[in-house]
Amino acid sequence: MSTRTALVTGASRGIGRACALALAADGHKVVLAARDVTKLEQAADEIRAAGGAAFVVAMDQASEDSIKQAFSQAAAAAGPVTILVNNAGITRDGLSMRMKRDDWQTVLDTNLTGAFICAQQAIPAMMKERWGRIINVSSVVGESGNPGQANYVASKAGLIGLTKSLAQELGSRNITVNAVTPGFIDTDMTAVLSEEVRQKMLAGIPLKRFGKPEDIAAAVRFLAGDDAAYITGAVLKVNGGMYM
Ligand code: NAP
């Protein structure tokens, strides 16, 4: 396995943090990006303690300037980024009829536009290296839809469309672009749900458990590696069977 530089957005906790640890365990230099630099440093320290190479950059995915700055800092510190994990994401749930424009826009800006700008920032170096991996963390609800999450679902379905378009644009440059669609994963994002909702969801999961961040990280790690060289434009469901 070659050593490459991977940038993971939303690496301060949850799924992104697990992805950063998994990619570092594969020998990659990992750049951890998010807003909470203290938490990023804690994750980076964990990687370093295990013998890996980790770098921290502050990045607000809702801001184009911040993304650009983060990518130039990442390249200066760790070399050209050839693995991008677009993982950062937020929810602002509510029924469509009452949804505030701001809640719509903030979710689209962060989850979809931010991921697109990250890809735009990463592509030139990948083209130069004639090797690249872009992995977009979408969601099961981007495939199925979900009441009360029109903004989030639109952003996650948009990521799937973005994945397929980029895969077609970049295939000839040996850059693969894939999406992972997590099901219900135990993180801060889902910790806010009531016990009643959790039990209802659990009943619909054939594997009879919620996912762990490591379940998603394992798929991301695979897609980032040389064994996934002939996979592009794919949408890999990691959802315990809750949507097939
Ligand atoms: P989480 O625990 O809430 O973590 C979200 C991460 O995104 C944090 O590291 C956060 O970092 C970062 N982030 C949020 N807004 C950001 C911004 N404006 N700029 C930069 N970073 C930002 O969520 P998670 O469950 O790990 O989710 C990770 C991804 O998986 C998300 O895209 C989510 O939609 C997707 N997903 C999750 C589930 C699930 O069940 N948990 C299911 C399907 C898909 P800071 O706060 O430090 O900026």
PDB file of C-alpha atoms and ligand atoms in Angstrom:
ATOM      1  CA  MET A   1       0.000   0.000   0.000  1.00  0.00           C
ATOM      2  CA  SER A   2       1.466   3.377  -1.026  1.00  0.00           C
ATOM      3  CA  THR A   3       1.591   6.237   1.430  1.00  0.00           C
ATOM      4  CA  ARG A   4      -0.602   9.099   0.287  1.00  0.00           C
ATOM      5  CA  THR A   5      -2.052  12.248   1.781  1.00  0.00           C
ATOM      6  CA  ALA A   6      -5.704  12.031   2.782  1.00  0.00           C
ATOM      7  CA  LEU A   7      -7.880  14.940   3.882  1.00  0.00           C
ATOM      8  CA  VAL A   8     -10.952  14.067   5.928  1.00  0.00           C
ATOM      9  CA  THR A   9     -13.587  16.734   6.549  1.00  0.00           C
ATOM     10  CA  GLY A  10     -15.566  16.583   9.776  1.00  0.00           C
ATOM     11  CA  ALA A  11     -12.753  14.618  11.398  1.00  0.00           C
ATOM     12  CA  SER A  12     -13.296  16.072  14.876  1.00  0.00           C
ATOM     13  CA  ARG A  13     -15.768  13.356  15.902  1.00  0.00           C
ATOM     14  CA  GLY A  14     -18.030  10.530  14.788  1.00  0.00           C
ATOM     15  CA  ILE A  15     -17.623   8.989  11.368  1.00  0.00           C
ATOM     16  CA  GLY A  16     -14.972  11.427  10.119  1.00  0.00           C
ATOM     17  CA  ARG A  17     -12.767  10.793  13.121  1.00  0.00           C
ATOM     18  CA  ALA A  18     -13.037   7.025  12.574  1.00  0.00           C
ATOM     19  CA  CYS A  19     -12.160   7.498   8.879  1.00  0.00           C
ATOM     20  CA  ALA A  20      -9.068   9.517   9.787  1.00  0.00           C
ATOM     21  CA  LEU A  21      -7.892   6.818  12.199  1.00  0.00           C
ATOM     22  CA  ALA A  22      -8.518   4.048   9.655  1.00  0.00           C
ATOM     23  CA  LEU A  23      -6.667   5.828   6.847  1.00  0.00           C
ATOM     24  CA  ALA A  24      -3.749   6.559   9.170  1.00  0.00           C
ATOM     25  CA  ALA A  25      -3.662   2.887  10.147  1.00  0.00           C
ATOM     26  CA  ASP A  26      -3.225   2.130   6.432  1.00  0.00           C
ATOM     27  CA  GLY A  27      -0.078   4.288   6.464  1.00  0.00           C
ATOM     28  CA  HIS A  28      -1.483   7.432   4.878  1.00  0.00           C
ATOM     29  CA  LYS A  29      -0.636  10.915   6.073  1.00  0.00           C
ATOM     30  CA  VAL A  30      -3.944  12.302   7.290  1.00  0.00           C
ATOM     31  CA  VAL A  31      -5.096  15.905   7.381  1.00  0.00           C
ATOM     32  CA  LEU A  32      -7.984  16.337   9.820  1.00  0.00           C
ATOM     33  CA  ALA A  33     -10.320  19.228   9.002  1.00  0.00           C
ATOM     34  CA  ALA A  34     -13.301  20.729  10.868  1.00  0.00           C
ATOM     35  CA  ARG A  35     -14.140  23.778  12.989  1.00  0.00           C
ATOM     36  CA  ASP A  36     -13.314  22.409  16.443  1.00  0.00           C
ATOM     37  CA  VAL A  37      -9.517  22.468  16.444  1.00  0.00           C
ATOM     38  CA  THR A  38      -9.234  21.160  20.015  1.00  0.00           C
ATOM     39  CA  LYS A  39     -11.104  17.987  19.100  1.00  0.00           C
ATOM     40  CA  LEU A  40      -9.128  17.664  15.872  1.00  0.00           C
ATOM     41  CA  GLU A  41      -5.881  17.861  17.865  1.00  0.00           C
ATOM     42  CA  GLN A  42      -7.126  15.113  20.196  1.00  0.00           C
ATOM     43  CA  ALA A  43      -7.812  12.817  17.234  1.00  0.00           C
ATOM     44  CA  ALA A  44      -4.470  13.749  15.654  1.00  0.00           C
ATOM     45  CA  ASP A  45      -2.673  12.942  18.906  1.00  0.00           C
ATOM     46  CA  GLU A  46      -4.302   9.524  18.907  1.00  0.00           C
ATOM     47  CA  ILE A  47      -3.017   8.894  15.379  1.00  0.00           C
ATOM     48  CA  ARG A  48       0.492  10.078  16.292  1.00  0.00           C
ATOM     49  CA  ALA A  49       0.523   7.922  19.430  1.00  0.00           C
ATOM     50  CA  ALA A  50      -0.124   4.916  17.191  1.00  0.00           C
ATOM     51  CA  GLY A  51       2.832   5.890  14.984  1.00  0.00           C
ATOM     52  CA  GLY A  52       0.869   7.636  12.231  1.00  0.00           C
ATOM     53  CA  ALA A  53       1.255  11.072  10.642  1.00  0.00           C
ATOM     54  CA  ALA A  54      -1.524  13.571  11.326  1.00  0.00           C
ATOM     55  CA  PHE A  55      -2.021  17.262  10.576  1.00  0.00           C
ATOM     56  CA  VAL A  56      -4.807  19.560  11.703  1.00  0.00           C
ATOM     57  CA  VAL A  57      -6.438  22.345   9.698  1.00  0.00           C
ATOM     58  CA  ALA A  58      -9.337  24.542  10.783  1.00  0.00           C
ATOM     59  CA  MET A  59     -12.044  24.510   8.144  1.00  0.00           C
ATOM     60  CA  ASP A  60     -15.610  25.780   7.973  1.00  0.00           C
ATOM     61  CA  GLN A  61     -17.258  23.843   5.183  1.00  0.00           C
ATOM     62  CA  ALA A  62     -19.925  26.531   4.813  1.00  0.00           C
ATOM     63  CA  SER A  63     -17.266  29.038   3.709  1.00  0.00           C
ATOM     64  CA  GLU A  64     -15.479  28.889   0.357  1.00  0.00           C
ATOM     65  CA  ASP A  65     -12.614  31.047   1.654  1.00  0.00           C
ATOM     66  CA  SER A  66     -12.119  28.808   4.657  1.00  0.00           C
ATOM     67  CA  ILE A  67     -12.064  25.678   2.467  1.00  0.00           C
ATOM     68  CA  LYS A  68      -9.496  27.213   0.108  1.00  0.00           C
ATOM     69  CA  GLN A  69      -7.306  28.251   3.003  1.00  0.00           C
ATOM     70  CA  ALA A  70      -7.546  24.784   4.577  1.00  0.00           C
ATOM     71  CA  PHE A  71      -6.496  23.072   1.348  1.00  0.00           C
ATOM     72  CA  SER A  72      -3.482  25.322   0.855  1.00  0.00           C
ATOM     73  CA  GLN A  73      -2.437  24.743   4.484  1.00  0.00           C
ATOM     74  CA  ALA A  74      -2.924  20.999   4.034  1.00  0.00           C
ATOM     75  CA  ALA A  75      -0.773  20.860   0.906  1.00  0.00           C
ATOM     76  CA  ALA A  76       1.958  22.943   2.535  1.00  0.00           C
ATOM     77  CA  ALA A  77       2.054  20.714   5.608  1.00  0.00           C
ATOM     78  CA  ALA A  78       1.420  17.251   4.189  1.00  0.00           C
ATOM     79  CA  GLY A  79       1.914  17.418   0.418  1.00  0.00           C
ATOM     80  CA  PRO A  80      -0.660  17.078  -2.361  1.00  0.00           C
ATOM     81  CA  VAL A  81      -3.983  15.694  -1.168  1.00  0.00           C
ATOM     82  CA  THR A  82      -4.867  12.685  -3.332  1.00  0.00           C
ATOM     83  CA  ILE A  83      -7.505  11.142  -1.075  1.00  0.00           C
ATOM     84  CA  LEU A  84     -10.476  13.336  -0.157  1.00  0.00           C
ATOM     85  CA  VAL A  85     -13.153  12.129   2.232  1.00  0.00           C
ATOM     86  CA  ASN A  86     -16.066  14.560   2.069  1.00  0.00           C
ATOM     87  CA  ASN A  87     -17.658  13.653   5.379  1.00  0.00           C
ATOM     88  CA  ALA A  88     -18.617  16.878   7.191  1.00  0.00           C
ATOM     89  CA  GLY A  89     -22.366  17.289   7.422  1.00  0.00           C
ATOM     90  CA  ILE A  90     -25.176  18.775   9.489  1.00  0.00           C
ATOM     91  CA  THR A  91     -28.921  18.429   9.959  1.00  0.00           C
ATOM     92  CA  ARG A  92     -31.568  21.129  10.523  1.00  0.00           C
ATOM     93  CA  ASP A  93     -34.718  19.027  10.543  1.00  0.00           C
ATOM     94  CA  GLY A  94     -38.294  20.211  10.132  1.00  0.00           C
ATOM     95  CA  LEU A  95     -41.336  19.615   7.976  1.00  0.00           C
ATOM     96  CA  SER A  96     -41.083  21.292   4.566  1.00  0.00           C
ATOM     97  CA  MET A  97     -44.209  23.384   5.008  1.00  0.00           C
ATOM     98  CA  ARG A  98     -42.625  25.238   7.906  1.00  0.00           C
ATOM     99  CA  MET A  99     -38.954  24.968   7.033  1.00  0.00           C
ATOM    100  CA  LYS A 100     -37.084  28.258   7.264  1.00  0.00           C
ATOM    101  CA  ARG A 101     -35.140  29.261   4.169  1.00  0.00           C
ATOM    102  CA  ASP A 102     -32.080  29.615   6.360  1.00  0.00           C
ATOM    103  CA  ASP A 103     -32.338  25.984   7.504  1.00  0.00           C
ATOM    104  CA  TRP A 104     -32.652  24.866   3.893  1.00  0.00           C
ATOM    105  CA  GLN A 105     -29.737  26.992   2.718  1.00  0.00           C
ATOM    106  CA  THR A 106     -27.324  26.250   5.564  1.00  0.00           C
ATOM    107  CA  VAL A 107     -27.696  22.495   5.090  1.00  0.00           C
ATOM    108  CA  LEU A 108     -27.285  22.700   1.308  1.00  0.00           C
ATOM    109  CA  ASP A 109     -24.314  25.069   1.633  1.00  0.00           C
ATOM    110  CA  THR A 110     -22.527  22.877   4.157  1.00  0.00           C
ATOM    111  CA  ASN A 111     -23.314  19.358   2.973  1.00  0.00           C
ATOM    112  CA  LEU A 112     -23.403  19.785  -0.793  1.00  0.00           C
ATOM    113  CA  THR A 113     -21.809  23.030  -1.943  1.00  0.00           C
ATOM    114  CA  GLY A 114     -19.010  22.655   0.611  1.00  0.00           C
ATOM    115  CA  ALA A 115     -18.274  19.130  -0.594  1.00  0.00           C
ATOM    116  CA  PHE A 116     -18.235  20.326  -4.203  1.00  0.00           C
ATOM    117  CA  ILE A 117     -15.768  23.105  -3.361  1.00  0.00           C
ATOM    118  CA  CYS A 118     -13.562  20.617  -1.488  1.00  0.00           C
ATOM    119  CA  ALA A 119     -13.536  18.405  -4.589  1.00  0.00           C
ATOM    120  CA  GLN A 120     -12.684  21.389  -6.775  1.00  0.00           C
ATOM    121  CA  GLN A 121      -9.781  22.194  -4.472  1.00  0.00           C
ATOM    122  CA  ALA A 122      -8.494  18.620  -4.512  1.00  0.00           C
ATOM    123  CA  ILE A 123      -8.842  17.782  -8.213  1.00  0.00           C
ATOM    124  CA  PRO A 124      -5.852  19.727  -9.645  1.00  0.00           C
ATOM    125  CA  ALA A 125      -3.331  17.889  -7.434  1.00  0.00           C
ATOM    126  CA  MET A 126      -4.993  14.546  -8.185  1.00  0.00           C
ATOM    127  CA  MET A 127      -4.768  15.247 -11.912  1.00  0.00           C
ATOM    128  CA  LYS A 128      -1.109  16.149 -11.573  1.00  0.00           C
ATOM    129  CA  GLU A 129      -0.429  12.924  -9.659  1.00  0.00           C
ATOM    130  CA  ARG A 130      -2.562  10.963 -12.134  1.00  0.00           C
ATOM    131  CA  TRP A 131      -4.131   9.250  -9.120  1.00  0.00           C
ATOM    132  CA  GLY A 132      -6.967  10.239  -6.866  1.00  0.00           C
ATOM    133  CA  ARG A 133      -9.807   9.082  -4.679  1.00  0.00           C
ATOM    134  CA  ILE A 134     -12.843  11.139  -3.735  1.00  0.00           C
ATOM    135  CA  ILE A 135     -15.238   9.523  -1.287  1.00  0.00           C
ATOM    136  CA  ASN A 136     -18.457  11.343  -0.494  1.00  0.00           C
ATOM    137  CA  VAL A 137     -20.326  10.432   2.675  1.00  0.00           C
ATOM    138  CA  SER A 138     -23.971  10.628   1.673  1.00  0.00           C
ATOM    139  CA  SER A 139     -26.763   8.892   3.607  1.00  0.00           C
ATOM    140  CA  VAL A 140     -29.339   6.144   3.349  1.00  0.00           C
ATOM    141  CA  VAL A 141     -31.992   8.879   3.345  1.00  0.00           C
ATOM    142  CA  GLY A 142     -30.406  10.360   0.223  1.00  0.00           C
ATOM    143  CA  GLU A 143     -31.574   7.153  -1.445  1.00  0.00           C
ATOM    144  CA  SER A 144     -34.893   6.605   0.329  1.00  0.00           C
ATOM    145  CA  GLY A 145     -36.104  10.098   1.244  1.00  0.00           C
ATOM    146  CA  ASN A 146     -37.235  10.917   4.778  1.00  0.00           C
ATOM    147  CA  PRO A 147     -40.068  13.075   6.097  1.00  0.00           C
ATOM    148  CA  GLY A 148     -38.820  16.062   8.093  1.00  0.00           C
ATOM    149  CA  GLN A 149     -35.438  16.119   6.379  1.00  0.00           C
ATOM    150  CA  ALA A 150     -36.102  17.623   2.932  1.00  0.00           C
ATOM    151  CA  ASN A 151     -33.037  19.865   3.158  1.00  0.00           C
ATOM    152  CA  TYR A 152     -30.718  17.116   4.411  1.00  0.00           C
ATOM    153  CA  VAL A 153     -32.079  14.522   1.970  1.00  0.00           C
ATOM    154  CA  ALA A 154     -31.734  16.936  -0.959  1.00  0.00           C
ATOM    155  CA  SER A 155     -28.117  17.573   0.020  1.00  0.00           C
ATOM    156  CA  LYS A 156     -27.358  13.860   0.362  1.00  0.00           C
ATOM    157  CA  ALA A 157     -29.126  12.903  -2.885  1.00  0.00           C
ATOM    158  CA  GLY A 158     -27.224  15.777  -4.492  1.00  0.00           C
ATOM    159  CA  LEU A 159     -23.972  14.234  -3.298  1.00  0.00           C
ATOM    160  CA  ILE A 160     -24.876  11.010  -5.110  1.00  0.00           C
ATOM    161  CA  GLY A 161     -25.456  12.934  -8.352  1.00  0.00           C
ATOM    162  CA  LEU A 162     -22.230  14.851  -7.806  1.00  0.00           C
ATOM    163  CA  THR A 163     -20.388  11.565  -7.259  1.00  0.00           C
ATOM    164  CA  LYS A 164     -21.599  10.095 -10.542  1.00  0.00           C
ATOM    165  CA  SER A 165     -20.858  13.242 -12.560  1.00  0.00           C
ATOM    166  CA  LEU A 166     -17.373  13.636 -11.122  1.00  0.00           C
ATOM    167  CA  ALA A 167     -16.704   9.936 -11.698  1.00  0.00           C
ATOM    168  CA  GLN A 168     -17.472  10.435 -15.383  1.00  0.00           C
ATOM    169  CA  GLU A 169     -15.431  13.632 -15.647  1.00  0.00           C
ATOM    170  CA  LEU A 170     -12.360  12.280 -13.876  1.00  0.00           C
ATOM    171  CA  GLY A 171     -12.185   8.599 -14.777  1.00  0.00           C
ATOM    172  CA  SER A 172      -9.712   9.142 -17.613  1.00  0.00           C
ATOM    173  CA  ARG A 173      -7.334  10.768 -15.105  1.00  0.00           C
ATOM    174  CA  ASN A 174      -7.287   7.703 -12.872  1.00  0.00           C
ATOM    175  CA  ILE A 175      -9.363   9.460 -10.233  1.00  0.00           C
ATOM    176  CA  THR A 176     -12.221   7.436  -8.772  1.00  0.00           C
ATOM    177  CA  VAL A 177     -15.232   9.039  -7.134  1.00  0.00           C
ATOM    178  CA  ASN A 178     -17.586   7.019  -4.986  1.00  0.00           C
ATOM    179  CA  ALA A 179     -20.254   7.562  -2.351  1.00  0.00           C
ATOM    180  CA  VAL A 180     -20.931   5.721   0.879  1.00  0.00           C
ATOM    181  CA  THR A 181     -24.477   5.790   2.239  1.00  0.00           C
ATOM    182  CA  PRO A 182     -24.480   5.092   5.983  1.00  0.00           C
ATOM    183  CA  GLY A 183     -27.615   3.882   7.691  1.00  0.00           C
ATOM    184  CA  PHE A 184     -28.231   4.664  11.366  1.00  0.00           C
ATOM    185  CA  ILE A 185     -24.804   5.176  12.957  1.00  0.00           C
ATOM    186  CA  ASP A 186     -24.260   5.831  16.674  1.00  0.00           C
ATOM    187  CA  THR A 187     -22.732   9.343  16.773  1.00  0.00           C
ATOM    188  CA  ASP A 188     -23.570  12.811  18.132  1.00  0.00           C
ATOM    189  CA  MET A 189     -25.819  13.300  15.086  1.00  0.00           C
ATOM    190  CA  THR A 190     -28.160  10.475  16.093  1.00  0.00           C
ATOM    191  CA  ALA A 191     -27.753  10.809  19.875  1.00  0.00           C
ATOM    192  CA  VAL A 192     -30.487  13.470  19.863  1.00  0.00           C
ATOM    193  CA  LEU A 193     -33.172  11.000  18.736  1.00  0.00           C
ATOM    194  CA  SER A 194     -35.662   9.719  21.288  1.00  0.00           C
ATOM    195  CA  GLU A 195     -35.577   6.137  22.560  1.00  0.00           C
ATOM    196  CA  GLU A 196     -38.921   5.554  20.820  1.00  0.00           C
ATOM    197  CA  VAL A 197     -37.518   6.612  17.435  1.00  0.00           C
ATOM    198  CA  ARG A 198     -34.384   4.530  17.998  1.00  0.00           C
ATOM    199  CA  GLN A 199     -36.411   1.389  18.770  1.00  0.00           C
ATOM    200  CA  LYS A 200     -38.600   1.958  15.707  1.00  0.00           C
ATOM    201  CA  MET A 201     -35.537   2.288  13.497  1.00  0.00           C
ATOM    202  CA  LEU A 202     -33.867  -0.750  15.051  1.00  0.00           C
ATOM    203  CA  ALA A 203     -36.900  -2.873  14.175  1.00  0.00           C
ATOM    204  CA  GLY A 204     -36.300  -2.056  10.506  1.00  0.00           C
ATOM    205  CA  ILE A 205     -32.630  -3.061  10.479  1.00  0.00           C
ATOM    206  CA  PRO A 206     -32.076  -6.693   9.430  1.00  0.00           C
ATOM    207  CA  LEU A 207     -28.688  -6.836  11.187  1.00  0.00           C
ATOM    208  CA  LYS A 208     -30.449  -5.788  14.425  1.00  0.00           C
ATOM    209  CA  ARG A 209     -27.951  -3.207  15.556  1.00  0.00           C
ATOM    210  CA  PHE A 210     -27.057   0.389  14.827  1.00  0.00           C
ATOM    211  CA  GLY A 211     -23.844   0.986  12.925  1.00  0.00           C
ATOM    212  CA  LYS A 212     -20.587   2.163  14.471  1.00  0.00           C
ATOM    213  CA  PRO A 213     -18.400   4.889  12.957  1.00  0.00           C
ATOM    214  CA  GLU A 214     -15.857   2.122  12.315  1.00  0.00           C
ATOM    215  CA  ASP A 215     -18.346   0.325  10.043  1.00  0.00           C
ATOM    216  CA  ILE A 216     -18.331   3.357   7.748  1.00  0.00           C
ATOM    217  CA  ALA A 217     -14.591   3.907   8.099  1.00  0.00           C
ATOM    218  CA  ALA A 218     -13.960   0.344   6.881  1.00  0.00           C
ATOM    219  CA  ALA A 219     -15.850   1.053   3.643  1.00  0.00           C
ATOM    220  CA  VAL A 220     -14.089   4.398   3.174  1.00  0.00           C
ATOM    221  CA  ARG A 221     -10.724   2.776   3.781  1.00  0.00           C
ATOM    222  CA  PHE A 222     -11.509   0.142   1.129  1.00  0.00           C
ATOM    223  CA  LEU A 223     -12.614   2.733  -1.443  1.00  0.00           C
ATOM    224  CA  ALA A 224      -9.475   4.780  -0.754  1.00  0.00           C
ATOM    225  CA  GLY A 225      -7.166   1.861  -1.345  1.00  0.00           C
ATOM    226  CA  ASP A 226      -5.612   0.169  -4.350  1.00  0.00           C
ATOM    227  CA  ASP A 227      -8.024  -2.783  -4.097  1.00  0.00           C
ATOM    228  CA  ALA A 228     -10.858  -0.454  -5.174  1.00  0.00           C
ATOM    229  CA  ALA A 229      -9.011   0.754  -8.295  1.00  0.00           C
ATOM    230  CA  TYR A 230     -11.768  -0.363 -10.695  1.00  0.00           C
ATOM    231  CA  ILE A 231     -14.702   0.992  -8.693  1.00  0.00           C
ATOM    232  CA  THR A 232     -16.023   4.426  -9.606  1.00  0.00           C
ATOM    233  CA  GLY A 233     -19.429   6.093  -9.526  1.00  0.00           C
ATOM    234  CA  ALA A 234     -20.572   3.490  -7.010  1.00  0.00           C
ATOM    235  CA  VAL A 235     -22.920   4.078  -4.117  1.00  0.00           C
ATOM    236  CA  LEU A 236     -21.920   1.707  -1.343  1.00  0.00           C
ATOM    237  CA  LYS A 237     -24.685   1.067   1.183  1.00  0.00           C
ATOM    238  CA  VAL A 238     -23.403   0.518   4.718  1.00  0.00           C
ATOM    239  CA  ASN A 239     -26.724   0.368   6.501  1.00  0.00           C
ATOM    240  CA  GLY A 240     -27.222  -3.044   8.109  1.00  0.00           C
ATOM    241  CA  GLY A 241     -29.808  -3.807   5.433  1.00  0.00           C
ATOM    242  CA  MET A 242     -32.264  -1.065   6.453  1.00  0.00           C
ATOM    243  CA  TYR A 243     -32.653   0.004   2.802  1.00  0.00           C
ATOM    244  CA  MET A 244     -31.817  -2.279  -0.118  1.00  0.00           C
TER     245      MET A 244
HETATM  246  P1  NAP B   1     -21.360  14.265  13.815  1.00  0.00           P
HETATM  247  O1  NAP B   1     -20.926  13.360  14.894  1.00  0.00           O
HETATM  248  O2  NAP B   1     -22.403  15.287  14.072  1.00  0.00           O
HETATM  249  O3  NAP B   1     -20.070  14.953  13.190  1.00  0.00           O
HETATM  250  C1  NAP B   1     -20.187  15.875  12.137  1.00  0.00           C
HETATM  251  C2  NAP B   1     -18.822  16.325  11.724  1.00  0.00           C
HETATM  252  O4  NAP B   1     -18.975  17.309  10.694  1.00  0.00           O
HETATM  253  C3  NAP B   1     -18.062  16.958  12.866  1.00  0.00           C
HETATM  254  O5  NAP B   1     -16.714  16.559  12.805  1.00  0.00           O
HETATM  255  C4  NAP B   1     -18.208  18.442  12.585  1.00  0.00           C
HETATM  256  O6  NAP B   1     -17.056  19.129  13.036  1.00  0.00           O
HETATM  257  C5  NAP B   1     -18.268  18.468  11.067  1.00  0.00           C
HETATM  258  N1  NAP B   1     -18.907  19.671  10.580  1.00  0.00           N
HETATM  259  C6  NAP B   1     -20.196  20.057  10.753  1.00  0.00           C
HETATM  260  N2  NAP B   1     -20.384  21.269  10.210  1.00  0.00           N
HETATM  261  C7  NAP B   1     -19.192  21.657   9.695  1.00  0.00           C
HETATM  262  C8  NAP B   1     -18.741  22.822   9.035  1.00  0.00           C
HETATM  263  N3  NAP B   1     -19.541  23.861   8.775  1.00  0.00           N
HETATM  264  N4  NAP B   1     -17.442  22.880   8.665  1.00  0.00           N
HETATM  265  C9  NAP B   1     -16.612  21.855   8.923  1.00  0.00           C
HETATM  266  N5  NAP B   1     -16.967  20.733   9.551  1.00  0.00           N
HETATM  267  C10 NAP B   1     -18.247  20.642   9.930  1.00  0.00           C
HETATM  268  O7  NAP B   1     -21.923  13.443  12.570  1.00  0.00           O
HETATM  269  P2  NAP B   1     -21.611  11.975  12.027  1.00  0.00           P
HETATM  270  O8  NAP B   1     -22.732  11.127  12.416  1.00  0.00           O
HETATM  271  O9  NAP B   1     -20.216  11.558  12.319  1.00  0.00           O
HETATM  272  O10 NAP B   1     -21.781  12.268  10.473  1.00  0.00           O
HETATM  273  C11 NAP B   1     -20.722  12.351   9.553  1.00  0.00           C
HETATM  274  C12 NAP B   1     -21.314  12.327   8.146  1.00  0.00           C
HETATM  275  O11 NAP B   1     -22.052  11.124   7.969  1.00  0.00           O
HETATM  276  C13 NAP B   1     -22.286  13.470   7.901  1.00  0.00           C
HETATM  277  O12 NAP B   1     -22.144  13.940   6.588  1.00  0.00           O
HETATM  278  C14 NAP B   1     -23.636  12.806   8.069  1.00  0.00           C
HETATM  279  O13 NAP B   1     -24.635  13.463   7.329  1.00  0.00           O
HETATM  280  C15 NAP B   1     -23.340  11.429   7.527  1.00  0.00           C
HETATM  281  N6  NAP B   1     -24.285  10.409   8.005  1.00  0.00           N
HETATM  282  C16 NAP B   1     -24.421  10.128   9.327  1.00  0.00           C
HETATM  283  C17 NAP B   1     -25.335   9.163   9.727  1.00  0.00           C
HETATM  284  C18 NAP B   1     -25.535   8.780  11.157  1.00  0.00           C
HETATM  285  O14 NAP B   1     -26.452   7.979  11.431  1.00  0.00           O
HETATM  286  N7  NAP B   1     -24.757   9.261  12.103  1.00  0.00           N
HETATM  287  C19 NAP B   1     -26.093   8.498   8.771  1.00  0.00           C
HETATM  288  C20 NAP B   1     -25.930   8.809   7.428  1.00  0.00           C
HETATM  289  C21 NAP B   1     -25.024   9.769   7.061  1.00  0.00           C
HETATM  290  P3  NAP B   1     -17.048  20.544  13.799  1.00  0.00           P
HETATM  291  O15 NAP B   1     -18.319  20.653  14.566  1.00  0.00           O
HETATM  292  O16 NAP B   1     -15.810  20.455  14.646  1.00  0.00           O
HETATM  293  O17 NAP B   1     -16.902  21.559  12.705  1.00  0.00           O
END
